[in-house]
């Protein structure tokens, strides 16, 4: 406000209103373009101009990205802590490029939360930091060696089913085994439909340890002999999630 004497008086901004010419919604959109859609600065600049008629410099885009990261840091910490505290979690990793160098993109996921982490390796130290090291926790993953430390290890059934189908497709003496195993998994998941109690009563009885009938008893016990440090019954890592809701035994969403 400019008074009669020529002085200009400016009121303080209300709490939560950011300073500068750009509001929280535009900042969130810029962060989404850079993070979720992985757009470079110039495409972001062009999109903002085309969609909103705004002229934003490349330097300002970088500055707003840094501010968004700072604002989200406490939330990311809360998500990471919640995944560690959850009774079960998915974990996966894939190759990534960060600053023109090879890196690894890790994901930790529950039914409600997803956390992405960029690391310079795919070792067990990173794997431990995402779901935590509680021995009672069920962790769902593929069979990469970085996950061998997991006590309650649930093998990802999406990966297992692809392996069973590959056995069938090879058209050799292992095809019948693959067919049996794929059929067994087809029978397992319908009987494991959630009952609203968070448990799989049908799956628990179908996969009872020591059951002699069915493909699980005939084939899973001796799957791919492993070194001594990994010597355990592979079948045991197929049923860890039988006491939780059905979707938690598949990690397809994490893989995607």
Coordinates of N, CA and C in Angstrom, one line a residue:
X1 N 0.8 -1.2 0.0 CA 0.0 0.0 0.0 C 0.9 1.2 0.0
X2 N 0.6 2.2 -0.9 CA 1.3 3.4 -1.0 C 0.5 4.6 -0.3
X3 N 1.1 5.2 0.7 CA 0.4 6.2 1.5 C 0.6 7.6 0.8
X4 N -0.1 8.6 1.4 CA 0.0 9.9 0.8 C 1.4 10.5 0.9
X5 N 2.2 10.1 1.9 CA 3.5 10.7 2.0 C 4.5 10.0 1.0
X6 N 4.0 9.0 0.3 CA 4.9 8.3 -0.7 C 5.5 7.1 -0.2
X7 N 5.4 6.7 1.1 CA 6.0 5.5 1.6 C 5.1 4.3 1.2
X8 N 5.8 3.2 1.0 CA 5.1 1.9 0.7 C 5.1 1.0 1.8
X9 N 3.9 0.5 2.2 CA 3.8 -0.4 3.3 C 3.3 -1.8 2.8
X10 N 4.0 -2.8 3.2 CA 3.7 -4.2 2.8 C 3.3 -5.0 4.0
X11 N 2.2 -5.7 3.9 CA 1.8 -6.6 4.9 C 2.5 -7.9 4.9
X12 N 2.6 -8.6 6.0 CA 3.3 -9.9 6.1 C 2.4 -10.9 5.4
X13 N 3.0 -11.9 4.7 CA 2.3 -13.0 4.1 C 1.6 -13.9 5.2
X14 N 0.4 -14.4 4.9 CA -0.2 -15.3 5.8 C 0.7 -16.6 6.0
X15 N 0.5 -17.2 7.1 CA 1.3 -18.5 7.4 C 1.1 -19.5 6.3
X16 N 2.2 -20.1 5.8 CA 2.1 -21.1 4.8 C 2.1 -20.6 3.4
X17 N 2.0 -19.3 3.2 CA 2.1 -18.8 1.8 C 3.6 -18.5 1.5
X18 N 4.1 -19.2 0.4 CA 5.5 -19.0 0.1 C 5.8 -17.6 -0.5
X19 N 7.0 -17.2 -0.3 CA 7.4 -15.9 -0.9 C 7.8 -16.2 -2.4
X20 N 7.9 -15.1 -3.1 CA 8.2 -15.3 -4.5 C 7.0 -15.3 -5.4
X21 N 7.2 -15.3 -6.8 CA 6.1 -15.2 -7.7 C 5.4 -16.4 -8.0
X22 N 5.8 -17.6 -7.5 CA 5.2 -18.9 -7.8 C 4.6 -19.5 -6.6
X23 N 3.4 -20.0 -6.7 CA 2.7 -20.6 -5.6 C 3.0 -22.1 -5.5
X24 N 2.4 -22.7 -4.4 CA 2.7 -24.1 -4.1 C 2.2 -25.1 -5.2
X25 N 1.1 -24.8 -5.9 CA 0.7 -25.7 -7.0 C 1.6 -25.7 -8.1
X26 N 2.1 -24.6 -8.6 CA 3.1 -24.6 -9.7 C 4.4 -25.3 -9.3
X27 N 4.8 -25.0 -8.0 CA 6.0 -25.7 -7.5 C 5.8 -27.2 -7.5
X28 N 4.6 -27.7 -7.1 CA 4.4 -29.1 -7.1 C 4.4 -29.7 -8.5
X29 N 3.8 -28.9 -9.4 CA 3.8 -29.4 -10.8 C 5.2 -29.5 -11.4
X30 N 6.0 -28.5 -11.1 CA 7.4 -28.6 -11.6 C 8.1 -29.7 -11.0
X31 N 7.9 -30.0 -9.7 CA 8.6 -31.1 -9.1 C 8.1 -32.5 -9.7
X32 N 6.8 -32.5 -10.0 CA 6.3 -33.7 -10.7 C 6.9 -34.0 -12.1
X33 N 7.0 -32.9 -12.8 CA 7.5 -33.0 -14.2 C 9.0 -33.5 -14.1
X34 N 9.8 -33.0 -13.1 CA 11.2 -33.4 -13.0 C 11.3 -34.8 -12.4
X35 N 10.5 -35.1 -11.3 CA 10.7 -36.3 -10.6 C 9.9 -37.5 -11.2
X36 N 8.6 -37.4 -11.3 CA 7.8 -38.5 -11.8 C 8.0 -38.7 -13.3
X37 N 8.0 -37.6 -14.1 CA 8.1 -37.8 -15.5 C 9.5 -37.6 -16.1
X38 N 10.5 -37.3 -15.2 CA 11.9 -37.3 -15.5 C 12.2 -36.4 -16.7
X39 N 11.5 -35.2 -16.8 CA 11.8 -34.3 -17.9 C 13.0 -33.4 -17.6
X40 N 13.7 -33.1 -18.6 CA 14.8 -32.1 -18.5 C 14.3 -30.7 -18.3
X41 N 15.2 -29.8 -18.0 CA 14.8 -28.4 -17.7 C 14.1 -27.7 -18.9
X42 N 14.6 -27.9 -20.1 CA 14.0 -27.2 -21.2 C 12.6 -27.7 -21.5
X43 N 12.4 -29.0 -21.6 CA 11.0 -29.4 -21.8 C 10.0 -28.9 -20.7
X44 N 10.5 -28.9 -19.4 CA 9.7 -28.3 -18.4 C 9.3 -26.9 -18.6
X45 N 10.4 -26.1 -19.1 CA 10.2 -24.7 -19.4 C 9.1 -24.5 -20.5
X46 N 9.2 -25.4 -21.5 CA 8.3 -25.3 -22.6 C 6.9 -25.6 -22.2
X47 N 6.7 -26.7 -21.4 CA 5.4 -27.1 -20.9 C 4.7 -26.0 -20.1
X48 N 5.5 -25.4 -19.2 CA 4.9 -24.4 -18.3 C 4.5 -23.2 -19.2
X49 N 5.2 -22.9 -20.2 CA 4.9 -21.8 -21.1 C 3.6 -22.2 -21.9
X50 N 3.5 -23.4 -22.4 CA 2.4 -23.8 -23.3 C 1.1 -24.0 -22.4
X51 N 1.2 -24.5 -21.2 CA 0.1 -24.8 -20.4 C -0.4 -23.6 -19.6
X52 N 0.5 -22.8 -19.1 CA 0.1 -21.7 -18.2 C 0.5 -20.3 -18.7
X53 N 1.2 -20.3 -19.8 CA 1.6 -18.9 -20.3 C 2.6 -18.3 -19.4
X54 N 3.4 -19.0 -18.7 CA 4.4 -18.5 -17.8 C 5.8 -18.6 -18.4
X55 N 6.6 -17.5 -18.2 CA 8.0 -17.5 -18.6 C 8.9 -17.8 -17.4
X56 N 9.4 -19.0 -17.2 CA 10.2 -19.4 -16.1 C 11.6 -19.7 -16.6
X57 N 12.6 -19.1 -16.0 CA 13.9 -19.4 -16.4 C 14.4 -20.8 -16.0
X58 N 15.4 -21.3 -16.7 CA 16.0 -22.6 -16.3 C 16.5 -22.6 -14.9
X59 N 17.2 -21.5 -14.5 CA 17.7 -21.4 -13.2 C 16.7 -21.5 -12.1
X60 N 15.5 -20.8 -12.4 CA 14.4 -20.8 -11.4 C 13.8 -22.2 -11.3
X61 N 13.7 -22.9 -12.4 CA 13.2 -24.3 -12.4 C 14.1 -25.1 -11.4
X62 N 15.4 -25.0 -11.6 CA 16.3 -25.8 -10.7 C 16.1 -25.3 -9.2
X63 N 16.0 -24.0 -9.0 CA 15.8 -23.5 -7.6 C 14.5 -24.1 -7.0
X64 N 13.4 -24.1 -7.8 CA 12.1 -24.6 -7.3 C 12.2 -26.1 -7.0
X65 N 12.9 -26.8 -7.8 CA 13.1 -28.2 -7.6 C 13.8 -28.5 -6.2
X66 N 14.8 -27.7 -6.0 CA 15.5 -27.9 -4.7 C 14.6 -27.5 -3.5
X67 N 13.8 -26.5 -3.7 CA 12.9 -26.1 -2.6 C 11.9 -27.2 -2.4
X68 N 11.4 -27.8 -3.4 CA 10.4 -28.9 -3.3 C 11.0 -30.1 -2.6
X69 N 12.3 -30.4 -2.9 CA 13.0 -31.5 -2.2 C 13.1 -31.2 -0.7
X70 N 13.4 -30.0 -0.4 CA 13.6 -29.6 1.0 C 12.3 -29.7 1.8
X71 N 11.2 -29.3 1.1 CA 9.8 -29.4 1.8 C 9.4 -30.9 2.0
X72 N 9.8 -31.7 1.1 CA 9.4 -33.1 1.1 C 10.2 -34.0 2.1
X73 N 11.4 -33.5 2.4 CA 12.3 -34.3 3.2 C 11.7 -34.9 4.5
X74 N 11.0 -34.1 5.3 CA 10.4 -34.7 6.5 C 9.3 -35.7 6.2
X75 N 8.6 -35.5 5.1 CA 7.6 -36.5 4.7 C 8.2 -37.8 4.3
X76 N 9.3 -37.7 3.5 CA 10.1 -38.9 3.1 C 10.6 -39.7 4.3
X77 N 11.0 -38.9 5.3 CA 11.5 -39.6 6.5 C 10.4 -40.4 7.2
X78 N 9.2 -39.8 7.2 CA 8.0 -40.5 7.8 C 7.6 -41.7 7.1
X79 N 7.6 -41.6 5.7 CA 7.3 -42.8 4.9 C 8.3 -43.9 5.1
X80 N 9.6 -43.5 5.1 CA 10.7 -44.6 5.4 C 10.5 -45.2 6.7
X81 N 10.2 -44.5 7.7 CA 9.9 -45.1 9.1 C 8.7 -46.0 9.1
X82 N 7.7 -45.6 8.4 CA 6.4 -46.4 8.4 C 6.7 -47.7 7.6
X83 N 7.5 -47.7 6.6 CA 7.8 -48.9 5.9 C 8.6 -49.9 6.8
X84 N 9.5 -49.3 7.5 CA 10.3 -50.1 8.4 C 9.4 -50.7 9.5
X85 N 8.4 -50.0 10.0 CA 7.6 -50.4 11.1 C 6.5 -51.4 10.6
X86 N 6.2 -51.5 9.3 CA 5.1 -52.3 8.8 C 5.4 -53.8 9.0
X87 N 4.4 -54.6 9.2 CA 4.7 -56.1 9.4 C 5.2 -56.8 8.1
X88 N 5.0 -56.2 6.9 CA 5.5 -56.8 5.7 C 5.7 -55.6 4.7
X89 N 6.7 -55.9 3.8 CA 7.0 -54.9 2.8 C 7.6 -55.5 1.6
X90 N 7.4 -54.9 0.4 CA 8.1 -55.3 -0.8 C 9.4 -54.6 -1.0
X91 N 10.3 -55.2 -1.7 CA 11.6 -54.5 -1.9 C 12.1 -55.0 -3.3
X92 N 12.7 -54.0 -4.1 CA 13.2 -54.4 -5.4 C 14.2 -53.3 -5.8
X93 N 14.9 -53.6 -6.8 CA 15.9 -52.6 -7.3 C 16.1 -52.8 -8.8
X94 N 16.6 -51.7 -9.5 CA 16.8 -51.8 -10.9 C 17.9 -50.8 -11.2
X95 N 18.6 -50.9 -12.4 CA 19.6 -50.0 -12.8 C 19.1 -48.6 -13.0
X96 N 20.0 -47.6 -12.9 CA 19.6 -46.2 -12.9 C 20.8 -45.4 -13.4
X97 N 20.5 -44.2 -13.8 CA 21.6 -43.3 -14.2 C 21.4 -42.0 -13.4
X98 N 22.4 -41.6 -12.6 CA 22.4 -40.4 -11.8 C 23.6 -39.6 -12.1
X99 N 23.5 -38.4 -12.6 CA 24.6 -37.5 -12.9 C 25.5 -38.2 -13.9
X100 N 25.0 -38.9 -14.9 CA 25.7 -39.6 -15.9 C 26.6 -40.7 -15.4
X101 N 26.3 -41.2 -14.2 CA 27.0 -42.3 -13.6 C 26.0 -43.4 -13.3
X102 N 26.4 -44.7 -13.3 CA 25.6 -45.8 -13.1 C 25.2 -45.8 -11.6
X103 N 23.9 -46.0 -11.3 CA 23.4 -46.1 -10.0 C 22.3 -47.1 -9.9
X104 N 21.6 -47.2 -8.8 CA 20.5 -48.2 -8.6 C 19.3 -47.5 -8.0
X105 N 18.2 -47.8 -8.6 CA 16.9 -47.2 -8.0 C 16.3 -48.4 -7.2
X106 N 16.1 -48.1 -5.9 CA 15.5 -49.1 -5.0 C 14.1 -48.6 -4.7
X107 N 13.2 -49.6 -4.4 CA 11.8 -49.3 -4.0 C 11.5 -50.1 -2.8
X108 N 10.9 -49.5 -1.8 CA 10.3 -50.1 -0.7 C 8.8 -49.8 -0.7
X109 N 8.0 -50.8 -0.5 CA 6.5 -50.6 -0.7 C 5.7 -51.4 0.3
X110 N 4.6 -50.8 0.8 CA 3.6 -51.5 1.5 C 2.3 -51.4 0.7
X111 N 1.2 -51.8 1.2 CA -0.1 -51.6 0.5 C -0.5 -50.2 0.4
X112 N 0.1 -49.3 1.3 CA -0.3 -47.9 1.3 C 0.8 -46.9 0.9
X113 N 2.0 -47.4 1.0 CA 3.2 -46.4 0.8 C 4.2 -47.0 -0.2
X114 N 4.8 -46.0 -0.9 CA 5.9 -46.4 -1.8 C 7.1 -45.4 -1.6
X115 N 8.3 -45.9 -1.4 CA 9.4 -45.0 -1.3 C 10.5 -45.4 -2.3
X116 N 11.0 -44.5 -3.0 CA 12.1 -44.7 -4.0 C 13.4 -44.1 -3.4
X117 N 14.5 -44.9 -3.5 CA 15.8 -44.5 -3.1 C 16.8 -44.7 -4.1
X118 N 17.7 -43.7 -4.4 CA 18.8 -43.9 -5.4 C 20.1 -44.1 -4.6
X119 N 20.7 -45.2 -4.9 CA 22.0 -45.6 -4.3 C 23.0 -45.9 -5.3
X120 N 24.3 -45.9 -4.9 CA 25.4 -46.2 -5.8 C 25.7 -47.7 -5.9
X121 N 24.9 -48.6 -5.2 CA 25.2 -50.0 -5.4 C 23.9 -50.8 -5.1
X122 N 23.9 -52.1 -5.3 CA 22.7 -52.9 -5.1 C 23.0 -54.0 -4.0
X123 N 23.8 -53.6 -3.1 CA 24.3 -54.5 -2.1 C 23.3 -54.7 -0.9
X124 N 23.6 -55.6 0.0 CA 22.8 -56.0 1.1 C 22.6 -54.8 2.1
X125 N 23.7 -54.0 2.2 CA 23.6 -52.9 3.1 C 22.4 -51.9 2.8
X126 N 22.2 -51.7 1.5 CA 21.1 -50.8 1.1 C 19.8 -51.6 1.3
X127 N 19.8 -52.9 0.9 CA 18.6 -53.7 1.1 C 18.1 -53.8 2.6
X128 N 19.1 -53.8 3.5 CA 18.7 -53.8 4.9 C 18.1 -52.5 5.4
X129 N 18.5 -51.4 4.8 CA 18.1 -50.1 5.3 C 16.6 -49.8 4.9
X130 N 16.1 -50.5 3.9 CA 14.7 -50.1 3.4 C 13.6 -50.8 4.2
X131 N 13.6 -52.1 4.3 CA 12.5 -52.7 5.1 C 12.9 -52.8 6.6
X132 N 14.2 -52.6 7.0 CA 14.6 -52.8 8.3 C 15.0 -54.2 8.6
X133 N 15.5 -54.5 9.8 CA 16.1 -55.8 10.0 C 15.3 -56.6 11.1
X134 N 14.1 -56.3 11.3 CA 13.3 -57.0 12.3 C 13.1 -58.4 11.8
X135 N 13.5 -59.4 12.6 CA 13.5 -60.8 12.1 C 12.1 -61.3 12.0
X136 N 11.1 -60.7 12.6 CA 9.7 -61.1 12.4 C 9.0 -60.5 11.2
X137 N 9.6 -59.6 10.6 CA 9.0 -58.9 9.4 C 9.1 -59.8 8.2
X138 N 8.0 -59.8 7.4 CA 8.0 -60.5 6.1 C 8.4 -59.6 5.1
X139 N 9.4 -59.9 4.3 CA 9.9 -59.1 3.2 C 9.8 -59.9 1.9
X140 N 9.1 -59.2 0.9 CA 8.8 -59.9 -0.3 C 9.8 -59.3 -1.4
X141 N 10.5 -60.2 -2.1 CA 11.5 -59.8 -3.1 C 11.7 -60.9 -4.1
X142 N 12.6 -60.6 -5.1 CA 13.0 -61.7 -5.9 C 14.2 -62.5 -5.2
X143 N 14.9 -63.3 -5.9 CA 15.9 -64.2 -5.3 C 17.3 -63.6 -5.5
X144 N 17.5 -62.3 -5.7 CA 18.8 -61.8 -5.8 C 19.6 -61.9 -4.5
X145 N 20.9 -62.2 -4.5 CA 21.6 -62.6 -3.3 C 21.6 -61.5 -2.2
X146 N 21.4 -60.2 -2.6 CA 21.4 -59.1 -1.6 C 20.2 -59.3 -0.6
X147 N 19.3 -60.2 -0.9 CA 18.2 -60.4 0.0 C 18.3 -61.7 0.9
X148 N 19.4 -62.3 0.8 CA 19.6 -63.6 1.5 C 19.5 -63.5 3.0
X149 N 19.8 -62.3 3.5 CA 19.8 -62.1 5.0 C 18.4 -62.1 5.6
X150 N 17.4 -62.0 4.8 CA 16.0 -61.8 5.3 C 15.6 -63.1 5.9
X151 N 15.1 -63.1 7.2 CA 14.7 -64.2 7.9 C 13.3 -64.7 7.4
X152 N 12.3 -63.8 7.4 CA 11.0 -64.2 6.9 C 10.9 -63.7 5.4
X153 N 11.5 -64.5 4.6 CA 11.6 -64.1 3.2 C 10.5 -64.8 2.3
X154 N 9.7 -63.9 1.7 CA 8.7 -64.4 0.8 C 9.2 -64.1 -0.6
X155 N 9.4 -65.2 -1.4 CA 9.7 -65.0 -2.8 C 8.6 -64.4 -3.5
X156 N 8.9 -63.5 -4.5 CA 7.9 -62.9 -5.3 C 7.3 -63.9 -6.2
X157 N 6.0 -64.1 -6.1 CA 5.3 -65.1 -6.9 C 5.2 -64.7 -8.4
X158 N 5.3 -63.4 -8.7 CA 5.3 -63.0 -10.1 C 6.6 -63.5 -10.8
X159 N 7.7 -63.4 -10.1 CA 9.0 -64.0 -10.6 C 8.9 -65.5 -10.7
X160 N 8.4 -66.1 -9.7 CA 8.3 -67.6 -9.7 C 7.4 -68.1 -10.8
X161 N 6.3 -67.5 -11.0 CA 5.4 -67.9 -12.1 C 6.1 -67.7 -13.5
X162 N 6.8 -66.7 -13.7 CA 7.5 -66.5 -14.9 C 8.6 -67.6 -15.1
X163 N 9.2 -68.0 -14.0 CA 10.2 -69.1 -14.1 C 9.5 -70.4 -14.4
X164 N 8.3 -70.7 -13.8 CA 7.6 -71.9 -14.1 C 7.2 -71.9 -15.6
X165 N 6.7 -70.8 -16.1 CA 6.3 -70.7 -17.5 C 7.5 -70.9 -18.4
X166 N 8.7 -70.4 -18.1 CA 9.9 -70.6 -18.8 C 10.3 -72.1 -18.9
X167 N 10.1 -72.8 -17.8 CA 10.3 -74.2 -17.8 C 9.4 -75.0 -18.8
X168 N 8.2 -74.5 -18.8 CA 7.2 -75.1 -19.8 C 7.7 -74.8 -21.2
X169 N 8.1 -73.6 -21.5 CA 8.4 -73.1 -22.8 C 9.7 -73.8 -23.4
X170 N 10.5 -74.3 -22.5 CA 11.8 -74.9 -23.0 C 11.5 -76.3 -23.7
X171 N 10.3 -76.9 -23.4 CA 10.0 -78.1 -24.1 C 11.0 -79.2 -23.9
X172 N 11.4 -79.4 -22.6 CA 12.3 -80.5 -22.3 C 11.8 -81.3 -21.1
X173 N 12.7 -82.1 -20.5 CA 12.2 -82.9 -19.4 C 11.7 -82.1 -18.2
X174 N 12.0 -80.8 -18.1 CA 11.6 -80.0 -17.0 C 10.2 -79.4 -17.3
X175 N 9.7 -79.5 -18.5 CA 8.4 -78.9 -18.8 C 7.2 -79.4 -17.9
X176 N 7.2 -80.7 -17.7 CA 6.2 -81.2 -16.8 C 6.2 -80.7 -15.4
X177 N 7.5 -80.5 -14.9 CA 7.6 -79.9 -13.6 C 7.1 -78.5 -13.6
X178 N 7.5 -77.7 -14.6 CA 7.0 -76.3 -14.7 C 5.5 -76.3 -14.7
X179 N 4.9 -77.2 -15.5 CA 3.4 -77.2 -15.6 C 2.8 -77.5 -14.3
X180 N 3.3 -78.5 -13.5 CA 2.8 -78.8 -12.2 C 2.9 -77.6 -11.3
X181 N 4.0 -76.9 -11.3 CA 4.2 -75.8 -10.4 C 3.3 -74.6 -10.7
X182 N 3.1 -74.3 -12.0 CA 2.3 -73.3 -12.4 C 0.8 -73.6 -12.0
X183 N 0.4 -74.8 -12.2 CA -0.9 -75.2 -11.8 C -1.1 -75.1 -10.3
X184 N -0.1 -75.5 -9.6 CA -0.2 -75.4 -8.1 C -0.4 -73.9 -7.7
X185 N 0.3 -73.0 -8.3 CA 0.2 -71.6 -8.0 C -1.2 -71.0 -8.4
X186 N -1.7 -71.6 -9.5 CA -3.1 -71.2 -9.9 C -4.1 -71.6 -8.9
X187 N -3.9 -72.7 -8.3 CA -4.8 -73.2 -7.2 C -4.6 -72.5 -5.9
X188 N -3.4 -72.0 -5.7 CA -3.1 -71.3 -4.4 C -3.8 -70.0 -4.3
X189 N -3.7 -69.2 -5.3 CA -4.2 -67.8 -5.2 C -5.7 -67.7 -5.1
X190 N -6.5 -68.4 -5.8 CA -7.9 -68.3 -5.6 C -8.3 -68.7 -4.2
X191 N -7.7 -69.7 -3.6 CA -8.0 -70.1 -2.2 C -7.5 -69.1 -1.2
X192 N -6.6 -68.2 -1.7 CA -6.0 -67.2 -0.8 C -6.7 -65.9 -0.8
X193 N -7.9 -65.8 -1.4 CA -8.6 -64.5 -1.4 C -8.8 -64.0 0.0
X194 N -8.7 -62.7 0.1 CA -8.8 -62.1 1.4 C -10.2 -62.3 2.0
X195 N -10.2 -62.6 3.3 CA -11.5 -62.8 4.0 C -11.9 -61.6 4.8
X196 N -11.2 -60.5 4.7 CA -11.4 -59.3 5.5 C -10.7 -59.4 6.8
X197 N -10.2 -60.5 7.2 CA -9.5 -60.6 8.4 C -8.0 -60.5 8.3
X198 N -7.5 -60.3 7.0 CA -6.1 -60.2 6.8 C -5.4 -61.5 6.7
X199 N -6.1 -62.6 6.6 CA -5.5 -63.9 6.6 C -5.9 -64.8 5.4
X200 N -5.2 -65.8 5.2 CA -5.4 -66.7 4.1 C -5.8 -68.1 4.7
X201 N -6.9 -68.4 5.2 CA -7.2 -69.7 5.7 C -7.0 -70.8 4.7
X202 N -7.5 -70.6 3.5 CA -7.4 -71.6 2.5 C -5.9 -71.9 2.1
X203 N -5.1 -70.8 2.0 CA -3.7 -71.0 1.6 C -3.0 -71.7 2.7
X204 N -3.3 -71.4 4.0 CA -2.6 -72.0 5.1 C -2.8 -73.5 5.1
X205 N -4.0 -74.0 4.8 CA -4.2 -75.4 4.8 C -3.6 -76.1 3.6
X206 N -3.7 -75.4 2.4 CA -3.2 -75.9 1.2 C -1.7 -76.1 1.3
X207 N -1.0 -75.2 1.9 CA 0.5 -75.1 2.0 C 1.0 -75.6 3.3
X208 N 0.3 -76.5 4.0 CA 0.8 -77.0 5.3 C 2.1 -77.6 5.1
X209 N 3.2 -77.3 5.9 CA 4.5 -77.9 5.8 C 4.3 -79.4 5.9
X210 N 5.1 -80.1 5.1 CA 5.1 -81.6 5.2 C 4.0 -82.2 4.3
X211 N 3.1 -81.4 3.7 CA 2.1 -82.0 2.9 C 2.7 -82.8 1.8
X212 N 2.3 -84.0 1.5 CA 2.9 -84.9 0.6 C 2.3 -84.7 -0.8
X213 N 1.0 -84.4 -0.9 CA 0.3 -84.3 -2.2 C 0.6 -83.0 -2.8
X214 N 0.5 -83.0 -4.1 CA 0.6 -81.7 -4.9 C 2.0 -81.4 -5.3
X215 N 2.1 -80.5 -6.3 CA 3.3 -80.1 -6.9 C 4.3 -79.5 -5.9
X216 N 3.8 -78.8 -4.9 CA 4.7 -78.1 -4.0 C 5.6 -79.1 -3.2
X217 N 5.0 -80.2 -2.8 CA 5.7 -81.2 -2.1 C 6.7 -82.0 -2.9
X218 N 6.3 -82.2 -4.2 CA 7.2 -83.0 -5.1 C 8.3 -82.2 -5.7
X219 N 8.1 -80.9 -5.9 CA 9.1 -80.1 -6.7 C 9.8 -79.0 -5.9
X220 N 9.1 -78.3 -5.1 CA 9.7 -77.0 -4.5 C 10.8 -77.3 -3.5
X221 N 10.8 -78.5 -2.9 CA 11.8 -78.8 -1.9 C 13.2 -78.8 -2.4
X222 N 13.4 -79.2 -3.6 CA 14.7 -79.3 -4.2 C 15.1 -78.3 -5.3
X223 N 14.4 -77.2 -5.3 CA 14.7 -76.2 -6.3 C 16.1 -75.7 -6.2
X224 N 16.7 -75.5 -7.3 CA 18.1 -75.0 -7.5 C 19.0 -75.1 -6.3
X225 N 19.8 -76.1 -6.2 CA 20.7 -76.2 -5.0 C 21.6 -74.9 -4.9
X226 N 21.8 -74.5 -3.7 CA 22.4 -73.2 -3.4 C 23.7 -73.4 -2.6
X227 N 24.6 -72.4 -2.6 CA 25.8 -72.5 -1.7 C 25.4 -72.6 -0.3
X228 N 26.3 -73.0 0.6 CA 26.1 -73.3 2.0 C 25.4 -72.1 2.7
X229 N 25.9 -70.9 2.4 CA 25.3 -69.7 3.1 C 23.9 -69.5 2.7
X230 N 23.4 -70.1 1.7 CA 22.0 -69.9 1.3 C 21.2 -71.3 1.5
X231 N 21.7 -72.2 2.2 CA 21.2 -73.5 2.2 C 19.9 -73.6 3.1
X232 N 18.8 -73.6 2.5 CA 17.5 -73.7 3.2 C 16.5 -74.2 2.2
X233 N 15.3 -74.6 2.8 CA 14.3 -75.1 1.9 C 13.7 -74.0 1.1
X234 N 13.8 -74.0 -0.3 CA 13.2 -72.9 -1.1 C 11.7 -72.9 -0.9
X235 N 11.0 -74.0 -0.6 CA 9.6 -74.0 -0.4 C 9.2 -73.1 0.7
X236 N 10.1 -73.1 1.7 CA 9.7 -72.3 2.9 C 9.6 -70.8 2.6
X237 N 10.3 -70.3 1.5 CA 10.2 -68.9 1.2 C 9.0 -68.6 0.2
X238 N 8.2 -69.7 -0.1 CA 7.1 -69.5 -0.9 C 5.8 -69.2 -0.1
X239 N 5.8 -69.5 1.2 CA 4.6 -69.4 1.9 C 4.6 -68.4 3.0
X240 N 5.6 -67.6 3.1 CA 5.7 -66.6 4.2 C 4.5 -65.7 4.3
X241 N 3.9 -65.4 3.2 CA 2.8 -64.4 3.2 C 1.5 -65.0 3.4
X242 N 1.4 -66.3 3.8 CA 0.1 -67.0 3.9 C -0.7 -66.4 5.1
X243 N 0.0 -65.7 6.0 CA -0.8 -65.1 7.1 C -1.1 -63.7 6.9
X244 N -0.8 -63.1 5.7 CA -1.2 -61.8 5.4 C -2.1 -61.8 4.2
X245 N -2.6 -60.6 3.8 CA -3.5 -60.6 2.7 C -2.9 -61.0 1.4
X246 N -3.7 -61.5 0.5 CA -3.2 -62.2 -0.7 C -2.3 -61.4 -1.6
X247 N -2.6 -60.1 -1.9 CA -1.7 -59.3 -2.8 C -0.3 -59.2 -2.4
X248 N 0.0 -59.3 -1.0 CA 1.3 -59.1 -0.5 C 2.3 -60.1 -1.0
X249 N 1.8 -61.3 -1.5 CA 2.8 -62.3 -1.9 C 3.3 -62.1 -3.4
X250 N 2.8 -61.0 -4.0 CA 3.3 -60.7 -5.4 C 3.9 -59.3 -5.3
X251 N 5.0 -59.1 -6.0 CA 5.7 -57.8 -6.0 C 5.7 -57.2 -7.4
X252 N 4.7 -57.5 -8.2 CA 4.6 -57.0 -9.5 C 4.6 -55.4 -9.6
X253 N 3.9 -54.8 -8.6 CA 3.9 -53.4 -8.6 C 5.2 -52.8 -8.3
X254 N 6.0 -53.4 -7.4 CA 7.3 -52.9 -7.1 C 8.2 -53.1 -8.3
X255 N 8.1 -54.2 -9.0 CA 8.9 -54.4 -10.2 C 8.6 -53.3 -11.3
X256 N 7.4 -53.0 -11.5 CA 7.0 -52.0 -12.4 C 7.5 -50.6 -12.0

